[in-house]
PDB file of C-alpha atoms and ligand atoms in Angstrom:
ATOM      1  CA  MET A  19      -0.557 -14.801  -3.643  1.00  0.00           C
ATOM      2  CA  ILE A  20      -2.504 -12.328  -5.831  1.00  0.00           C
ATOM      3  CA  GLY A  21      -4.074 -13.554  -9.061  1.00  0.00           C
ATOM      4  CA  ILE A  22      -5.626 -10.960 -11.339  1.00  0.00           C
ATOM      5  CA  GLN A  23      -7.552 -12.149 -14.376  1.00  0.00           C
ATOM      6  CA  ASP A  24      -8.793  -9.974 -17.208  1.00  0.00           C
ATOM      7  CA  LEU A  25      -9.700  -7.126 -14.889  1.00  0.00           C
ATOM      8  CA  THR A  26     -11.660  -4.192 -16.279  1.00  0.00           C
ATOM      9  CA  LYS A  27     -13.027  -1.084 -14.650  1.00  0.00           C
ATOM     10  CA  ILE A  28     -15.296   1.286 -16.497  1.00  0.00           C
ATOM     11  CA  TYR A  29     -16.323   4.537 -14.858  1.00  0.00           C
ATOM     12  CA  ARG A  30     -19.607   5.882 -16.219  1.00  0.00           C
ATOM     13  CA  MET A  31     -20.394   9.545 -15.910  1.00  0.00           C
ATOM     14  CA  GLY A  32     -23.657  10.305 -17.682  1.00  0.00           C
ATOM     15  CA  SER A  33     -23.132   9.119 -21.240  1.00  0.00           C
ATOM     16  CA  VAL A  34     -19.333   9.226 -20.970  1.00  0.00           C
ATOM     17  CA  GLU A  35     -17.440   5.992 -20.326  1.00  0.00           C
ATOM     18  CA  VAL A  36     -13.865   5.878 -19.104  1.00  0.00           C
ATOM     19  CA  ARG A  37     -12.191   2.499 -19.450  1.00  0.00           C
ATOM     20  CA  ALA A  38      -9.700   2.905 -16.582  1.00  0.00           C
ATOM     21  CA  LEU A  39      -8.614  -0.763 -16.622  1.00  0.00           C
ATOM     22  CA  ASP A  40      -8.801  -2.677 -19.859  1.00  0.00           C
ATOM     23  CA  GLY A  41      -8.110  -6.379 -19.365  1.00  0.00           C
ATOM     24  CA  VAL A  42      -5.325  -6.573 -16.779  1.00  0.00           C
ATOM     25  CA  THR A  43      -3.975 -10.061 -16.094  1.00  0.00           C
ATOM     26  CA  LEU A  44      -1.177 -10.372 -13.549  1.00  0.00           C
ATOM     27  CA  ASP A  45       0.134 -12.699 -10.856  1.00  0.00           C
ATOM     28  CA  ILE A  46       1.967 -11.287  -7.860  1.00  0.00           C
ATOM     29  CA  ALA A  47       4.052 -13.642  -5.755  1.00  0.00           C
ATOM     30  CA  LYS A  48       4.696 -13.572  -2.023  1.00  0.00           C
ATOM     31  CA  GLY A  49       7.698 -11.448  -1.072  1.00  0.00           C
ATOM     32  CA  GLU A  50       7.761  -9.337  -4.221  1.00  0.00           C
ATOM     33  CA  PHE A  51       8.376  -5.592  -4.076  1.00  0.00           C
ATOM     34  CA  ILE A  52       6.514  -4.660  -7.218  1.00  0.00           C
ATOM     35  CA  GLY A  53       6.249  -1.214  -8.737  1.00  0.00           C
ATOM     36  CA  ILE A  54       3.167  -0.346 -10.777  1.00  0.00           C
ATOM     37  CA  MET A  55       4.343   2.455 -13.028  1.00  0.00           C
ATOM     38  CA  GLY A  56       2.819   4.533 -15.795  1.00  0.00           C
ATOM     39  CA  ALA A  57       1.797   8.054 -16.698  1.00  0.00           C
ATOM     40  CA  SER A  58      -0.930   9.930 -14.880  1.00  0.00           C
ATOM     41  CA  GLY A  59      -4.325   8.528 -15.896  1.00  0.00           C
ATOM     42  CA  SER A  60      -2.962   5.102 -16.896  1.00  0.00           C
ATOM     43  CA  GLY A  61      -5.067   3.291 -14.271  1.00  0.00           C
ATOM     44  CA  LYS A  62      -2.570   2.738 -11.437  1.00  0.00           C
ATOM     45  CA  THR A  63      -4.761   4.002  -8.592  1.00  0.00           C
ATOM     46  CA  THR A  64      -7.787   2.210 -10.008  1.00  0.00           C
ATOM     47  CA  LEU A  65      -5.869  -1.085 -10.006  1.00  0.00           C
ATOM     48  CA  LEU A  66      -4.640  -0.569  -6.446  1.00  0.00           C
ATOM     49  CA  HIS A  67      -8.171   0.285  -5.257  1.00  0.00           C
ATOM     50  CA  MET A  68      -9.452  -2.999  -6.724  1.00  0.00           C
ATOM     51  CA  LEU A  69      -6.626  -5.002  -5.107  1.00  0.00           C
ATOM     52  CA  GLY A  70      -7.085  -3.227  -1.786  1.00  0.00           C
ATOM     53  CA  LEU A  71     -10.825  -4.035  -1.800  1.00  0.00           C
ATOM     54  CA  LEU A  72     -11.669  -0.352  -1.827  1.00  0.00           C
ATOM     55  CA  ASP A  73     -13.724  -0.521  -5.032  1.00  0.00           C
ATOM     56  CA  LEU A  74     -15.333  -3.145  -7.262  1.00  0.00           C
ATOM     57  CA  PRO A  75     -14.144  -4.087 -10.751  1.00  0.00           C
ATOM     58  CA  THR A  76     -16.566  -3.997 -13.687  1.00  0.00           C
ATOM     59  CA  SER A  77     -15.455  -7.478 -14.730  1.00  0.00           C
ATOM     60  CA  GLY A  78     -12.639  -9.930 -14.153  1.00  0.00           C
ATOM     61  CA  ARG A  79     -11.392 -11.786 -11.127  1.00  0.00           C
ATOM     62  CA  ILE A  80      -9.105 -11.105  -8.187  1.00  0.00           C
ATOM     63  CA  VAL A  81      -7.977 -13.984  -5.993  1.00  0.00           C
ATOM     64  CA  ILE A  82      -5.925 -13.167  -2.905  1.00  0.00           C
ATOM     65  CA  ASP A  83      -4.467 -16.070  -0.926  1.00  0.00           C
ATOM     66  CA  GLY A  84      -7.018 -18.427  -2.454  1.00  0.00           C
ATOM     67  CA  THR A  85      -9.995 -16.161  -1.739  1.00  0.00           C
ATOM     68  CA  ASP A  86     -12.047 -14.891  -4.686  1.00  0.00           C
ATOM     69  CA  ILE A  87     -12.775 -11.462  -3.281  1.00  0.00           C
ATOM     70  CA  ALA A  88     -15.950 -10.989  -5.331  1.00  0.00           C
ATOM     71  CA  LYS A  89     -17.502 -13.664  -3.108  1.00  0.00           C
ATOM     72  CA  LEU A  90     -16.968 -11.738   0.131  1.00  0.00           C
ATOM     73  CA  THR A  91     -19.748  -9.784   1.835  1.00  0.00           C
ATOM     74  CA  ASP A  92     -19.032  -6.171   2.832  1.00  0.00           C
ATOM     75  CA  TYR A  93     -18.356  -7.266   6.407  1.00  0.00           C
ATOM     76  CA  GLU A  94     -15.991 -10.012   5.249  1.00  0.00           C
ATOM     77  CA  LYS A  95     -14.179  -7.469   3.080  1.00  0.00           C
ATOM     78  CA  THR A  96     -13.676  -5.190   6.060  1.00  0.00           C
ATOM     79  CA  MET A  97     -12.264  -8.097   8.065  1.00  0.00           C
ATOM     80  CA  PHE A  98     -10.107  -9.204   5.143  1.00  0.00           C
ATOM     81  CA  ARG A  99      -8.628  -5.701   4.912  1.00  0.00           C
ATOM     82  CA  LEU A 100      -8.083  -5.492   8.656  1.00  0.00           C
ATOM     83  CA  TYR A 101      -6.359  -8.872   8.962  1.00  0.00           C
ATOM     84  CA  LYS A 102      -4.571  -9.247   5.644  1.00  0.00           C
ATOM     85  CA  LEU A 103      -3.974  -5.897   3.945  1.00  0.00           C
ATOM     86  CA  GLY A 104      -2.166  -2.657   4.706  1.00  0.00           C
ATOM     87  CA  TYR A 105      -2.692   0.513   2.668  1.00  0.00           C
ATOM     88  CA  VAL A 106      -0.556   3.653   2.461  1.00  0.00           C
ATOM     89  CA  PHE A 107      -2.117   6.690   0.808  1.00  0.00           C
ATOM     90  CA  GLN A 108      -0.441   9.556  -0.993  1.00  0.00           C
ATOM     91  CA  ASP A 109      -1.737  12.069   1.573  1.00  0.00           C
ATOM     92  CA  TYR A 110      -0.911   9.940   4.700  1.00  0.00           C
ATOM     93  CA  ALA A 111      -4.558   9.916   5.910  1.00  0.00           C
ATOM     94  CA  LEU A 112      -3.597  10.078   9.600  1.00  0.00           C
ATOM     95  CA  VAL A 113      -6.210  10.933  12.241  1.00  0.00           C
ATOM     96  CA  PRO A 114      -5.333  14.549  13.140  1.00  0.00           C
ATOM     97  CA  ASP A 115      -6.444  14.459  16.785  1.00  0.00           C
ATOM     98  CA  LEU A 116      -4.664  11.233  17.677  1.00  0.00           C
ATOM     99  CA  THR A 117      -1.004  11.021  18.631  1.00  0.00           C
ATOM    100  CA  VAL A 118       1.536   9.129  16.551  1.00  0.00           C
ATOM    101  CA  MET A 119       1.305   6.170  18.941  1.00  0.00           C
ATOM    102  CA  GLU A 120      -2.511   6.202  18.854  1.00  0.00           C
ATOM    103  CA  ASN A 121      -2.587   6.408  15.048  1.00  0.00           C
ATOM    104  CA  VAL A 122      -0.284   3.417  14.758  1.00  0.00           C
ATOM    105  CA  SER A 123      -2.208   1.398  17.379  1.00  0.00           C
ATOM    106  CA  LEU A 124      -5.584   2.050  15.750  1.00  0.00           C
ATOM    107  CA  PRO A 125      -5.729  -0.870  13.264  1.00  0.00           C
ATOM    108  CA  ALA A 126      -4.418  -3.233  15.934  1.00  0.00           C
ATOM    109  CA  MET A 127      -7.143  -2.085  18.336  1.00  0.00           C
ATOM    110  CA  LEU A 128      -9.869  -2.667  15.739  1.00  0.00           C
ATOM    111  CA  ARG A 129      -8.905  -6.325  15.751  1.00  0.00           C
ATOM    112  CA  LYS A 130     -10.159  -8.377  18.628  1.00  0.00           C
ATOM    113  CA  ASP A 131      -7.320 -10.856  18.822  1.00  0.00           C
ATOM    114  CA  ARG A 132      -4.638  -8.939  20.703  1.00  0.00           C
ATOM    115  CA  SER A 133      -4.224  -7.775  24.263  1.00  0.00           C
ATOM    116  CA  GLU A 134      -3.608  -4.114  25.028  1.00  0.00           C
ATOM    117  CA  GLU A 135      -0.058  -4.895  26.196  1.00  0.00           C
ATOM    118  CA  GLN A 136       0.678  -6.676  22.950  1.00  0.00           C
ATOM    119  CA  ILE A 137      -0.713  -3.801  20.872  1.00  0.00           C
ATOM    120  CA  THR A 138       1.390  -1.305  22.816  1.00  0.00           C
ATOM    121  CA  SER A 139       4.561  -3.336  22.400  1.00  0.00           C
ATOM    122  CA  ASP A 140       3.887  -4.051  18.679  1.00  0.00           C
ATOM    123  CA  SER A 141       3.264  -0.348  18.033  1.00  0.00           C
ATOM    124  CA  ALA A 142       6.379   0.679  19.964  1.00  0.00           C
ATOM    125  CA  LEU A 143       8.478  -1.800  17.996  1.00  0.00           C
ATOM    126  CA  ILE A 144       7.194  -0.554  14.642  1.00  0.00           C
ATOM    127  CA  LEU A 145       7.780   3.058  15.706  1.00  0.00           C
ATOM    128  CA  GLN A 146      11.369   2.192  16.606  1.00  0.00           C
ATOM    129  CA  LYS A 147      11.793   0.533  13.235  1.00  0.00           C
ATOM    130  CA  THR A 148      10.484   3.611  11.419  1.00  0.00           C
ATOM    131  CA  GLY A 149      12.606   5.943  13.559  1.00  0.00           C
ATOM    132  CA  LEU A 150       9.674   7.721  15.188  1.00  0.00           C
ATOM    133  CA  PHE A 151       9.573   6.322  18.702  1.00  0.00           C
ATOM    134  CA  ASP A 152      10.713   9.618  20.215  1.00  0.00           C
ATOM    135  CA  ARG A 153       7.800  11.329  18.436  1.00  0.00           C
ATOM    136  CA  ARG A 154       5.193   8.913  19.744  1.00  0.00           C
ATOM    137  CA  ASP A 155       3.292  11.529  21.774  1.00  0.00           C
ATOM    138  CA  HIS A 156       3.233  14.151  19.001  1.00  0.00           C
ATOM    139  CA  LEU A 157       0.254  14.980  16.821  1.00  0.00           C
ATOM    140  CA  PRO A 158       0.604  14.433  13.063  1.00  0.00           C
ATOM    141  CA  ARG A 159       0.651  18.182  12.307  1.00  0.00           C
ATOM    142  CA  GLU A 160       3.757  18.546  14.488  1.00  0.00           C
ATOM    143  CA  LEU A 161       5.703  16.280  12.128  1.00  0.00           C
ATOM    144  CA  SER A 162       7.224  16.838   8.690  1.00  0.00           C
ATOM    145  CA  GLY A 163       5.612  15.266   5.627  1.00  0.00           C
ATOM    146  CA  GLY A 164       8.251  12.546   5.512  1.00  0.00           C
ATOM    147  CA  GLN A 165       7.711  11.706   9.174  1.00  0.00           C
ATOM    148  CA  GLN A 166       3.941  11.636   8.701  1.00  0.00           C
ATOM    149  CA  GLN A 167       4.315   9.234   5.802  1.00  0.00           C
ATOM    150  CA  ARG A 168       6.538   6.999   7.958  1.00  0.00           C
ATOM    151  CA  VAL A 169       3.808   7.009  10.638  1.00  0.00           C
ATOM    152  CA  SER A 170       1.276   5.939   8.035  1.00  0.00           C
ATOM    153  CA  ILE A 171       3.610   3.123   6.927  1.00  0.00           C
ATOM    154  CA  ALA A 172       4.007   2.054  10.560  1.00  0.00           C
ATOM    155  CA  ARG A 173       0.212   2.022  10.887  1.00  0.00           C
ATOM    156  CA  ALA A 174      -0.119  -0.033   7.698  1.00  0.00           C
ATOM    157  CA  ILE A 175       2.318  -2.725   8.838  1.00  0.00           C
ATOM    158  CA  VAL A 176       1.526  -2.951  12.567  1.00  0.00           C
ATOM    159  CA  ASN A 177      -0.922  -5.811  11.918  1.00  0.00           C
ATOM    160  CA  LYS A 178       1.739  -7.632   9.874  1.00  0.00           C
ATOM    161  CA  PRO A 179      -0.397  -7.649   6.732  1.00  0.00           C
ATOM    162  CA  ASP A 180       0.165 -10.263   4.044  1.00  0.00           C
ATOM    163  CA  ILE A 181       0.273  -7.498   1.464  1.00  0.00           C
ATOM    164  CA  LEU A 182       1.188  -3.839   1.759  1.00  0.00           C
ATOM    165  CA  PHE A 183      -0.245  -1.466  -0.856  1.00  0.00           C
ATOM    166  CA  ALA A 184       1.115   2.043  -1.345  1.00  0.00           C
ATOM    167  CA  ASP A 185      -0.257   4.590  -3.815  1.00  0.00           C
ATOM    168  CA  GLU A 186       2.391   7.180  -4.738  1.00  0.00           C
ATOM    169  CA  PRO A 187       3.565   7.377  -1.109  1.00  0.00           C
ATOM    170  CA  CYS A 188       6.318   9.830  -2.060  1.00  0.00           C
ATOM    171  CA  ALA A 189       4.181  12.166  -4.160  1.00  0.00           C
ATOM    172  CA  ASN A 190       4.245  14.950  -1.577  1.00  0.00           C
ATOM    173  CA  LEU A 191       7.834  14.430  -0.425  1.00  0.00           C
ATOM    174  CA  ASP A 192      11.169  15.908  -1.506  1.00  0.00           C
ATOM    175  CA  SER A 193      13.799  13.505  -2.829  1.00  0.00           C
ATOM    176  CA  GLU A 194      15.560  13.064   0.539  1.00  0.00           C
ATOM    177  CA  ASN A 195      12.347  12.104   2.335  1.00  0.00           C
ATOM    178  CA  SER A 196      11.291   9.995  -0.641  1.00  0.00           C
ATOM    179  CA  ARG A 197      14.527   8.020  -0.310  1.00  0.00           C
ATOM    180  CA  MET A 198      13.902   7.533   3.388  1.00  0.00           C
ATOM    181  CA  VAL A 199      10.443   6.130   2.673  1.00  0.00           C
ATOM    182  CA  LEU A 200      11.711   3.920  -0.177  1.00  0.00           C
ATOM    183  CA  ASP A 201      14.594   2.647   1.990  1.00  0.00           C
ATOM    184  CA  LEU A 202      12.059   1.766   4.666  1.00  0.00           C
ATOM    185  CA  PHE A 203       9.955  -0.177   2.158  1.00  0.00           C
ATOM    186  CA  ARG A 204      13.040  -2.006   0.933  1.00  0.00           C
ATOM    187  CA  GLU A 205      14.022  -2.859   4.502  1.00  0.00           C
ATOM    188  CA  ILE A 206      10.623  -4.294   5.420  1.00  0.00           C
ATOM    189  CA  ASN A 207      10.561  -6.161   2.107  1.00  0.00           C
ATOM    190  CA  GLU A 208      13.973  -7.718   2.710  1.00  0.00           C
ATOM    191  CA  GLU A 209      13.891  -8.262   6.477  1.00  0.00           C
ATOM    192  CA  MET A 210      10.234  -9.100   7.023  1.00  0.00           C
ATOM    193  CA  HIS A 211       9.659 -10.605   3.549  1.00  0.00           C
ATOM    194  CA  GLN A 212       6.765  -8.193   3.271  1.00  0.00           C
ATOM    195  CA  THR A 213       4.983  -8.311  -0.088  1.00  0.00           C
ATOM    196  CA  ILE A 214       4.686  -4.720  -1.322  1.00  0.00           C
ATOM    197  CA  VAL A 215       2.700  -3.375  -4.262  1.00  0.00           C
ATOM    198  CA  MET A 216       3.632   0.250  -4.809  1.00  0.00           C
ATOM    199  CA  VAL A 217       2.339   2.708  -7.400  1.00  0.00           C
ATOM    200  CA  SER A 218       4.691   5.354  -8.721  1.00  0.00           C
ATOM    201  CA  HIS A 219       5.189   7.540 -11.759  1.00  0.00           C
ATOM    202  CA  GLU A 220       8.692   8.679 -10.766  1.00  0.00           C
ATOM    203  CA  ASP A 221      11.209   6.953 -12.991  1.00  0.00           C
ATOM    204  CA  TRP A 222      14.051   6.895 -10.424  1.00  0.00           C
ATOM    205  CA  HIS A 223      11.935   4.820  -8.007  1.00  0.00           C
ATOM    206  CA  LYS A 224      12.456   1.853 -10.318  1.00  0.00           C
ATOM    207  CA  ASP A 225      15.846   1.179  -8.671  1.00  0.00           C
ATOM    208  CA  TYR A 226      14.012   0.063  -5.542  1.00  0.00           C
ATOM    209  CA  PHE A 227      11.603  -2.457  -7.055  1.00  0.00           C
ATOM    210  CA  ASN A 228      12.370  -6.056  -7.906  1.00  0.00           C
ATOM    211  CA  ARG A 229       9.642  -6.139 -10.509  1.00  0.00           C
ATOM    212  CA  ILE A 230       8.126  -3.376 -12.595  1.00  0.00           C
ATOM    213  CA  VAL A 231       4.750  -3.531 -14.300  1.00  0.00           C
ATOM    214  CA  ARG A 232       3.963  -0.643 -16.612  1.00  0.00           C
ATOM    215  CA  LEU A 233       0.438   0.419 -17.434  1.00  0.00           C
ATOM    216  CA  ARG A 234      -0.737   2.476 -20.374  1.00  0.00           C
ATOM    217  CA  ASP A 235      -4.397   3.283 -20.988  1.00  0.00           C
ATOM    218  CA  GLY A 236      -5.447   0.627 -18.494  1.00  0.00           C
ATOM    219  CA  LYS A 237      -3.382  -2.136 -20.071  1.00  0.00           C
ATOM    220  CA  VAL A 238      -0.164  -3.850 -18.966  1.00  0.00           C
ATOM    221  CA  VAL A 239       2.452  -2.880 -21.559  1.00  0.00           C
ATOM    222  CA  SER A 240       5.507  -4.404 -19.869  1.00  0.00           C
ATOM    223  CA  ASP A 241       6.370  -6.639 -16.932  1.00  0.00           C
ATOM    224  CA  ASP A 242      10.039  -6.975 -15.963  1.00  0.00           C
ATOM    225  CA  ILE A 243      11.899  -8.692 -13.150  1.00  0.00           C
ATOM    226  CA  ILE A 244      14.781  -6.506 -11.998  1.00  0.00           C
ATOM    227  CA  GLU A 245      18.102  -7.813 -10.728  1.00  0.00           C
ATOM    228  CA  ARG A 246      18.454  -6.130  -7.358  1.00  0.00           C
ATOM    229  CA  LYS A 247      21.622  -4.042  -7.135  1.00  0.00           C
ATOM    230  CA  ALA A 248      23.779  -4.727  -4.125  1.00  0.00           C
ATOM    231  CA  SER A 249      22.842  -2.178  -1.463  1.00  0.00           C
TER     232      SER A 249
HETATM  233  N1  ADP B 319     -13.976   7.998  -9.764  1.00  0.00           N
HETATM  234  C1  ADP B 319     -13.742   8.179 -11.072  1.00  0.00           C
HETATM  235  N2  ADP B 319     -14.739   8.559 -11.909  1.00  0.00           N
HETATM  236  C2  ADP B 319     -14.509   8.725 -13.214  1.00  0.00           C
HETATM  237  N3  ADP B 319     -13.315   8.531 -13.820  1.00  0.00           N
HETATM  238  C3  ADP B 319     -12.296   8.159 -13.038  1.00  0.00           C
HETATM  239  C4  ADP B 319     -12.444   7.966 -11.626  1.00  0.00           C
HETATM  240  N4  ADP B 319     -11.248   7.596 -11.112  1.00  0.00           N
HETATM  241  C5  ADP B 319     -10.389   7.570 -12.149  1.00  0.00           C
HETATM  242  N5  ADP B 319     -11.012   7.906 -13.305  1.00  0.00           N
HETATM  243  C6  ADP B 319     -10.389   7.936 -14.640  1.00  0.00           C
HETATM  244  O1  ADP B 319      -9.814   6.670 -14.893  1.00  0.00           O
HETATM  245  C7  ADP B 319      -8.551   6.798 -15.519  1.00  0.00           C
HETATM  246  C8  ADP B 319      -7.469   6.169 -14.662  1.00  0.00           C
HETATM  247  O2  ADP B 319      -7.336   6.925 -13.465  1.00  0.00           O
HETATM  248  P1  ADP B 319      -6.345   6.524 -12.283  1.00  0.00           P
HETATM  249  O3  ADP B 319      -6.532   5.086 -11.953  1.00  0.00           O
HETATM  250  O4  ADP B 319      -6.564   7.500 -11.175  1.00  0.00           O
HETATM  251  O5  ADP B 319      -4.932   6.725 -12.961  1.00  0.00           O
HETATM  252  P2  ADP B 319      -3.488   6.972 -12.317  1.00  0.00           P
HETATM  253  O6  ADP B 319      -3.538   6.600 -10.878  1.00  0.00           O
HETATM  254  O7  ADP B 319      -2.578   6.108 -13.127  1.00  0.00           O
HETATM  255  O8  ADP B 319      -3.182   8.420 -12.518  1.00  0.00           O
HETATM  256  C9  ADP B 319      -8.356   8.297 -15.771  1.00  0.00           C
HETATM  257  O9  ADP B 319      -8.782   8.601 -17.068  1.00  0.00           O
HETATM  258  C10 ADP B 319      -9.255   8.929 -14.736  1.00  0.00           C
HETATM  259  O10 ADP B 319      -9.687  10.181 -15.170  1.00  0.00           O
HETATM  260 MG1   MG B 320      -3.080   7.666  -9.150  1.00  0.00          MG
END
């Protein structure tokens, strides 16, 4: 579903070069819940940005569902993101002046292929799933961090993306709220067969993934399939 070939990303600042990704080759299959782990600065966010079409690699190839994404125009990339990808950020990135319901409905409304009734019922369903339906008319600032992150997950999956990306979604959460978010990811992975690519540097998160890829200095240093514990 995702093919990554010899991907490099070099950031240039004046005469200084940072090789953030240094020849990453990786295949991600449909239905995987994969954890990209590694110390701070190892290139995790850079990799996720490339896969989420948020930035361009310096060299190498990314093929998602048969599409070589380097061949897409900017407009096609926007459409590709809207129809195929969901992205959860560390800091939630909710629209502050929109209610929970409006935030979740937003990506569905940007698409032109659904009726208003369908968008409303899809959003309501996702909010029930994430346990936030009774908060649908609240503003983000009226919710806890954990609740806000669950809203941003609901927003990311309302369009039923082929792939869900999450960059350290628990970074600002305590362990109880982190577990709630991780349990939610596991549930949507198992029940909806949602492919999830999640970045983390917290070692205990590894219990949730069914595959762990570790990065160091922009290189893949290990790639392990995990036997899922009975839950
Ligand atoms: N926009 C940028 N400009 C310059 N250097 C960057 C930029 N983004 C990341 N880097 C550098 O690239 C390396 C990898 O960063 P990053 O992908 O954010 O790592 P991680 O998410 O694993 O902490 C680091 O050395 C970082 O300083
Ligand atoms: Mg990062």
